[in-house]
Amino acid sequence: MYKSAHFRLHLIVFLWGFTAILGKLIHANAEVLVFYRMIFAATFLYIFIRFIKKDNIKVSRKLLLKLIGIGSLMAFHWLFFFSSIKVSNVSIALSCLGTSTLFAALIEPLVFKRKIDLSEILMGIVIVICISLIFKVEFQYKLGIIYGLICALLGTIFSVFNGKIYGKTSSGNIIFYEIFGGWVVISLYFLFSGHIFQVGEISYRDLALLTILASLFTAFPMFESVNLMKYISPFTLILTVNLEPIYGIILAFFIFGESEKMSAIFYIASLVMILAIVINGIIKARKKSKLEAVENTL
């Protein structure tokens, strides 16, 4: 079961990495893409929860409002992610995701009222240097980098607040209401901006790709990642998820070719950034193990 869980974990990380590829293959703009991704994913999740698992989806009004608010963060996180891809390329958008760890190092201590870890500060300095190098050598993609950094920031805030409500209802309910809530927010944007007619301007090809994106690459990995928590540690999950940019950048290079070819400094900086995140994760895991060992001896 342990080996099977690790295989499934790498599979869903691979699927998440392929999300960026689909984002580039879909011709619709980022707003329309996120609109359809969220409503399709919410529909698949609802069918699975209510008719396959036959679980209750009722939540309190107070919790529902919180989930809609957090879901709006998810919606804008995805919006800036796909916008980054549209104005630059897959490699830029995925490399910027590495800054999520830096933002988490700054935001988590404030929200959870804990001390800032020195190793996180050092890792943050490394990440800032790497992103600065990427910005300098790939300046033609500056807008994509800015969107990617905003995407990483919103994703971090989403994850932190998600952690605050964990356990207040089932994981399935949390995922469903967040995605549905995000879709409601995107719908309101279209409605009040006067761009609602953009939603109808989409090809059957894009609809087919969006169906695949919402089911196989969104709803399934989210549920699978929750199920895997029974067999693997959160540390292993987080550490493996850091491979997503690597999978995505390699896939993009082989699928799209020249448009995804970056400078040598870009690849070096991205690799150093990912290694810094992995090493920091290992250091924190060892510190936690030593602390638990000391507590067990008392």
GROMACS .gro file of C-alpha atoms in nm:
model
  298
    1MET     CA    1   0.000   0.000   0.000
    2TYR     CA    2   0.289   0.238   0.082
    3LYS     CA    3   0.449   0.185  -0.262
    4SER     CA    4   0.109   0.219  -0.429
    5ALA     CA    5   0.047   0.546  -0.244
    6HIS     CA    6   0.379   0.690  -0.366
    7PHE     CA    7   0.300   0.592  -0.725
    8ARG     CA    8  -0.042   0.758  -0.699
    9LEU     CA    9   0.118   1.065  -0.545
   10HIS     CA   10   0.361   1.107  -0.834
   11LEU     CA   11   0.075   1.046  -1.076
   12ILE     CA   12  -0.135   1.332  -0.939
   13VAL     CA   13   0.170   1.564  -0.930
   14PHE     CA   14   0.232   1.472  -1.294
   15LEU     CA   15  -0.134   1.554  -1.369
   16TRP     CA   16  -0.100   1.891  -1.194
   17GLY     CA   17   0.212   1.958  -1.399
   18PHE     CA   18   0.014   1.884  -1.717
   19THR     CA   19  -0.249   2.142  -1.617
   20ALA     CA   20  -0.023   2.418  -1.747
   21ILE     CA   21   0.012   2.235  -2.080
   22LEU     CA   22  -0.366   2.227  -2.120
   23GLY     CA   23  -0.379   2.594  -2.025
   24LYS     CA   24  -0.163   2.674  -2.325
   25LEU     CA   25  -0.349   2.436  -2.560
   26ILE     CA   26  -0.686   2.594  -2.475
   27HIS     CA   27  -0.738   2.901  -2.696
   28ALA     CA   28  -0.994   3.074  -2.470
   29ASN     CA   29  -0.866   3.360  -2.256
   30ALA     CA   30  -0.778   3.304  -1.889
   31GLU     CA   31  -1.110   3.439  -1.754
   32VAL     CA   32  -1.325   3.211  -1.971
   33LEU     CA   33  -1.091   2.918  -1.904
   34VAL     CA   34  -1.125   2.955  -1.525
   35PHE     CA   35  -1.503   3.006  -1.553
   36TYR     CA   36  -1.554   2.673  -1.730
   37ARG     CA   37  -1.289   2.486  -1.531
   38MET     CA   38  -1.457   2.573  -1.203
   39ILE     CA   39  -1.818   2.502  -1.302
   40PHE     CA   40  -1.724   2.173  -1.471
   41ALA     CA   41  -1.508   2.065  -1.175
   42ALA     CA   42  -1.782   2.163  -0.927
   43THR     CA   43  -2.034   1.959  -1.125
   44PHE     CA   44  -1.809   1.650  -1.130
   45LEU     CA   45  -1.742   1.688  -0.757
   46TYR     CA   46  -2.112   1.724  -0.677
   47ILE     CA   47  -2.201   1.410  -0.873
   48PHE     CA   48  -1.922   1.215  -0.703
   49ILE     CA   49  -2.005   1.332  -0.349
   50ARG     CA   50  -2.386   1.304  -0.369
   51PHE     CA   51  -2.444   1.008  -0.600
   52ILE     CA   52  -2.131   0.791  -0.576
   53LYS     CA   53  -2.012   0.847  -0.218
   54LYS     CA   54  -2.366   0.945  -0.110
   55ASP     CA   55  -2.234   1.194   0.144
   56ASN     CA   56  -2.421   1.488   0.295
   57ILE     CA   57  -2.310   1.824   0.153
   58LYS     CA   58  -2.490   2.047   0.404
   59VAL     CA   59  -2.275   2.303   0.585
   60SER     CA   60  -2.358   2.596   0.811
   61ARG     CA   61  -2.416   2.940   0.657
   62LYS     CA   62  -2.113   3.079   0.841
   63LEU     CA   63  -1.884   2.805   0.706
   64LEU     CA   64  -2.035   2.839   0.358
   65LEU     CA   65  -1.944   3.209   0.345
   66LYS     CA   66  -1.590   3.128   0.457
   67LEU     CA   67  -1.557   2.859   0.187
   68ILE     CA   68  -1.686   3.097  -0.081
   69GLY     CA   69  -1.432   3.358   0.032
   70ILE     CA   70  -1.146   3.108   0.021
   71GLY     CA   71  -1.277   2.979  -0.312
   72SER     CA   72  -1.250   3.330  -0.454
   73LEU     CA   73  -0.878   3.321  -0.369
   74MET     CA   74  -0.852   2.992  -0.557
   75ALA     CA   75  -1.032   3.145  -0.856
   76PHE     CA   76  -0.796   3.442  -0.879
   77HIS     CA   77  -0.496   3.215  -0.815
   78TRP     CA   78  -0.593   3.013  -1.123
   79LEU     CA   79  -0.680   3.330  -1.315
   80PHE     CA   80  -0.330   3.476  -1.270
   81PHE     CA   81  -0.170   3.134  -1.334
   82PHE     CA   82  -0.333   3.096  -1.675
   83SER     CA   83  -0.284   3.466  -1.752
   84SER     CA   84   0.088   3.417  -1.690
   85ILE     CA   85   0.089   3.129  -1.940
   86LYS     CA   86  -0.105   3.329  -2.199
   87VAL     CA   87   0.126   3.633  -2.191
   88SER     CA   88   0.453   3.435  -2.154
   89ASN     CA   89   0.478   3.056  -2.150
   90VAL     CA   90   0.442   2.744  -1.933
   91SER     CA   91   0.800   2.750  -1.803
   92ILE     CA   92   0.773   3.105  -1.667
   93ALA     CA   93   0.439   3.040  -1.494
   94LEU     CA   94   0.560   2.718  -1.331
   95SER     CA   95   0.895   2.858  -1.219
   96CYS     CA   96   0.714   3.139  -1.036
   97LEU     CA   97   0.516   2.883  -0.835
   98GLY     CA   98   0.839   2.812  -0.647
   99THR     CA   99   0.798   3.145  -0.466
  100SER     CA  100   0.492   3.003  -0.284
  101THR     CA  101   0.727   2.861  -0.022
  102LEU     CA  102   0.879   3.206   0.032
  103PHE     CA  103   0.536   3.364   0.076
  104ALA     CA  104   0.435   3.082   0.312
  105ALA     CA  105   0.744   3.147   0.525
  106LEU     CA  106   0.628   3.508   0.570
  107ILE     CA  107   0.250   3.461   0.595
  108GLU     CA  108   0.215   3.143   0.805
  109PRO     CA  109   0.391   3.285   1.114
  110LEU     CA  110   0.152   3.583   1.110
  111VAL     CA  111  -0.164   3.373   1.073
  112PHE     CA  112  -0.066   3.089   1.307
  113LYS     CA  113   0.128   3.319   1.546
  114ARG     CA  114   0.457   3.128   1.543
  115LYS     CA  115   0.816   3.241   1.523
  116ILE     CA  116   0.981   3.284   1.184
  117ASP     CA  117   1.225   2.999   1.116
  118LEU     CA  118   1.583   3.104   1.028
  119SER     CA  119   1.609   2.829   0.765
  120GLU     CA  120   1.296   2.970   0.597
  121ILE     CA  121   1.455   3.316   0.585
  122LEU     CA  122   1.771   3.175   0.423
  123MET     CA  123   1.561   2.980   0.175
  124GLY     CA  124   1.365   3.297   0.101
  125ILE     CA  125   1.684   3.487   0.022
  126VAL     CA  126   1.787   3.212  -0.223
  127ILE     CA  127   1.445   3.222  -0.391
  128VAL     CA  128   1.452   3.603  -0.423
  129ILE     CA  129   1.797   3.586  -0.586
  130CYS     CA  130   1.680   3.315  -0.828
  131ILE     CA  131   1.364   3.503  -0.928
  132SER     CA  132   1.568   3.822  -0.973
  133LEU     CA  133   1.801   3.637  -1.211
  134ILE     CA  134   1.507   3.496  -1.406
  135PHE     CA  135   1.349   3.842  -1.427
  136LYS     CA  136   1.676   3.987  -1.554
  137VAL     CA  137   1.756   3.727  -1.823
  138GLU     CA  138   1.393   3.674  -1.933
  139PHE     CA  139   1.281   4.039  -1.916
  140GLN     CA  140   1.071   3.999  -2.230
  141TYR     CA  141   0.838   3.788  -2.013
  142LYS     CA  142   0.816   4.047  -1.731
  143LEU     CA  143   0.434   4.059  -1.737
  144GLY     CA  144   0.418   3.678  -1.719
  145ILE     CA  145   0.657   3.681  -1.422
  146ILE     CA  146   0.451   3.946  -1.241
  147TYR     CA  147   0.130   3.746  -1.298
  148GLY     CA  148   0.312   3.430  -1.185
  149LEU     CA  149   0.426   3.594  -0.861
  150ILE     CA  150   0.072   3.720  -0.788
  151CYS     CA  151  -0.054   3.368  -0.861
  152ALA     CA  152   0.195   3.222  -0.609
  153LEU     CA  153   0.099   3.479  -0.345
  154LEU     CA  154  -0.275   3.412  -0.383
  155GLY     CA  155  -0.213   3.036  -0.383
  156THR     CA  156  -0.022   3.066  -0.056
  157ILE     CA  157  -0.292   3.276   0.112
  158PHE     CA  158  -0.551   3.024  -0.012
  159SER     CA  159  -0.354   2.732   0.136
  160VAL     CA  160  -0.301   2.906   0.472
  161PHE     CA  161  -0.670   2.992   0.518
  162ASN     CA  162  -0.765   2.646   0.394
  163GLY     CA  163  -0.557   2.504   0.677
  164LYS     CA  164  -0.756   2.715   0.926
  165ILE     CA  165  -1.088   2.547   0.833
  166TYR     CA  166  -0.956   2.191   0.792
  167GLY     CA  167  -1.170   1.945   0.989
  168LYS     CA  168  -1.480   2.168   1.013
  169THR     CA  169  -1.653   1.959   0.746
  170SER     CA  170  -1.553   1.676   0.511
  171SER     CA  171  -1.265   1.734   0.269
  172GLY     CA  172  -1.503   1.671  -0.021
  173ASN     CA  173  -1.738   1.945   0.098
  174ILE     CA  174  -1.450   2.188   0.141
  175ILE     CA  175  -1.322   2.128  -0.211
  176PHE     CA  176  -1.671   2.139  -0.367
  177TYR     CA  177  -1.786   2.463  -0.203
  178GLU     CA  178  -1.453   2.636  -0.262
  179ILE     CA  179  -1.458   2.558  -0.633
  180PHE     CA  180  -1.828   2.639  -0.665
  181GLY     CA  181  -1.776   2.960  -0.465
  182GLY     CA  182  -1.487   3.057  -0.690
  183TRP     CA  183  -1.709   3.003  -0.993
  184VAL     CA  184  -1.978   3.230  -0.841
  185VAL     CA  185  -1.718   3.507  -0.795
  186ILE     CA  186  -1.591   3.470  -1.153
  187SER     CA  187  -1.952   3.474  -1.277
  188LEU     CA  188  -2.018   3.800  -1.088
  189TYR     CA  189  -1.706   3.946  -1.251
  190PHE     CA  190  -1.839   3.861  -1.597
  191LEU     CA  191  -2.185   3.991  -1.509
  192PHE     CA  192  -2.084   4.332  -1.371
  193SER     CA  193  -1.797   4.391  -1.615
  194GLY     CA  194  -2.031   4.350  -1.912
  195HIS     CA  195  -1.816   4.070  -2.058
  196ILE     CA  196  -2.071   3.795  -1.997
  197PHE     CA  197  -2.101   3.728  -2.372
  198GLN     CA  198  -1.736   3.612  -2.377
  199VAL     CA  199  -1.851   3.292  -2.206
  200GLY     CA  200  -2.045   3.189  -2.516
  201GLU     CA  201  -1.752   3.260  -2.749
  202ILE     CA  202  -1.578   2.925  -2.707
  203SER     CA  203  -1.508   2.642  -2.950
  204TYR     CA  204  -1.613   2.278  -2.910
  205ARG     CA  205  -1.243   2.189  -2.908
  206ASP     CA  206  -1.183   2.413  -2.606
  207LEU     CA  207  -1.492   2.273  -2.431
  208ALA     CA  208  -1.359   1.920  -2.477
  209LEU     CA  209  -1.017   2.017  -2.338
  210LEU     CA  210  -1.182   2.201  -2.047
  211THR     CA  211  -1.387   1.891  -1.963
  212ILE     CA  212  -1.065   1.691  -1.942
  213LEU     CA  213  -0.898   1.968  -1.741
  214ALA     CA  214  -1.186   1.988  -1.492
  215SER     CA  215  -1.226   1.613  -1.440
  216LEU     CA  216  -0.895   1.430  -1.483
  217PHE     CA  217  -0.667   1.723  -1.397
  218THR     CA  218  -0.871   1.902  -1.126
  219ALA     CA  219  -1.142   1.701  -0.947
  220PHE     CA  220  -0.957   1.368  -0.951
  221PRO     CA  221  -0.616   1.492  -0.822
  222MET     CA  222  -0.783   1.695  -0.546
  223PHE     CA  223  -0.976   1.396  -0.413
  224GLU     CA  224  -0.680   1.164  -0.458
  225SER     CA  225  -0.447   1.396  -0.265
  226VAL     CA  226  -0.691   1.393   0.027
  227ASN     CA  227  -0.716   1.012   0.020
  228LEU     CA  228  -0.337   0.975   0.012
  229MET     CA  229  -0.308   1.153   0.347
  230LYS     CA  230  -0.414   0.822   0.505
  231TYR     CA  231  -0.095   0.652   0.384
  232ILE     CA  232   0.173   0.921   0.354
  233SER     CA  233   0.285   1.213   0.568
  234PRO     CA  234   0.195   1.575   0.486
  235PHE     CA  235   0.570   1.639   0.452
  236THR     CA  236   0.602   1.374   0.178
  237LEU     CA  237   0.300   1.521  -0.001
  238ILE     CA  238   0.433   1.878   0.009
  239LEU     CA  239   0.785   1.771  -0.089
  240THR     CA  240   0.662   1.571  -0.389
  241VAL     CA  241   0.428   1.850  -0.503
  242ASN     CA  242   0.742   2.063  -0.547
  243LEU     CA  243   0.821   1.840  -0.846
  244GLU     CA  244   0.522   1.986  -1.034
  245PRO     CA  245   0.724   2.266  -1.200
  246ILE     CA  246   0.991   2.015  -1.309
  247TYR     CA  247   0.735   1.783  -1.468
  248GLY     CA  248   0.557   2.075  -1.634
  249ILE     CA  249   0.868   2.248  -1.770
  250ILE     CA  250   1.003   1.923  -1.918
  251LEU     CA  251   0.666   1.836  -2.073
  252ALA     CA  252   0.627   2.188  -2.215
  253PHE     CA  253   0.972   2.174  -2.376
  254PHE     CA  254   0.898   1.846  -2.556
  255ILE     CA  255   0.541   1.938  -2.655
  256PHE     CA  256   0.580   2.303  -2.760
  257GLY     CA  257   0.947   2.309  -2.854
  258GLU     CA  258   1.103   2.644  -2.943
  259SER     CA  259   0.842   2.862  -2.768
  260GLU     CA  260   0.937   2.699  -2.436
  261LYS     CA  261   1.314   2.711  -2.487
  262MET     CA  262   1.466   2.929  -2.216
  263SER     CA  263   1.816   3.055  -2.131
  264ALA     CA  264   2.065   2.841  -1.937
  265ILE     CA  265   2.044   3.084  -1.641
  266PHE     CA  266   1.666   3.031  -1.625
  267TYR     CA  267   1.706   2.654  -1.587
  268ILE     CA  268   1.992   2.688  -1.335
  269ALA     CA  269   1.799   2.943  -1.125
  270SER     CA  270   1.481   2.731  -1.134
  271LEU     CA  271   1.673   2.420  -1.029
  272VAL     CA  272   1.849   2.601  -0.743
  273MET     CA  273   1.514   2.740  -0.626
  274ILE     CA  274   1.350   2.395  -0.623
  275LEU     CA  275   1.653   2.240  -0.449
  276ALA     CA  276   1.638   2.513  -0.181
  277ILE     CA  277   1.273   2.428  -0.116
  278VAL     CA  278   1.347   2.053  -0.098
  279ILE     CA  279   1.649   2.098   0.133
  280ASN     CA  280   1.449   2.329   0.360
  281GLY     CA  281   1.174   2.067   0.377
  282ILE     CA  282   1.425   1.797   0.474
  283ILE     CA  283   1.578   2.019   0.746
  284LYS     CA  284   1.235   2.095   0.892
  285ALA     CA  285   1.138   1.726   0.885
  286ARG     CA  286   1.454   1.630   1.076
  287LYS     CA  287   1.394   1.903   1.334
  288LYS     CA  288   1.037   1.779   1.381
  289SER     CA  289   1.156   1.416   1.419
  290LYS     CA  290   1.414   1.516   1.684
  291LEU     CA  291   1.153   1.720   1.872
  292GLU     CA  292   0.906   1.430   1.870
  293ALA     CA  293   1.182   1.192   1.986
  294VAL     CA  294   1.262   1.422   2.280
  295GLU     CA  295   0.893   1.453   2.373
  296ASN     CA  296   0.850   1.074   2.364
  297THR     CA  297   1.139   1.025   2.607
  298LEU     CA  298   0.988   1.266   2.861
   0.00000   0.00000   0.00000
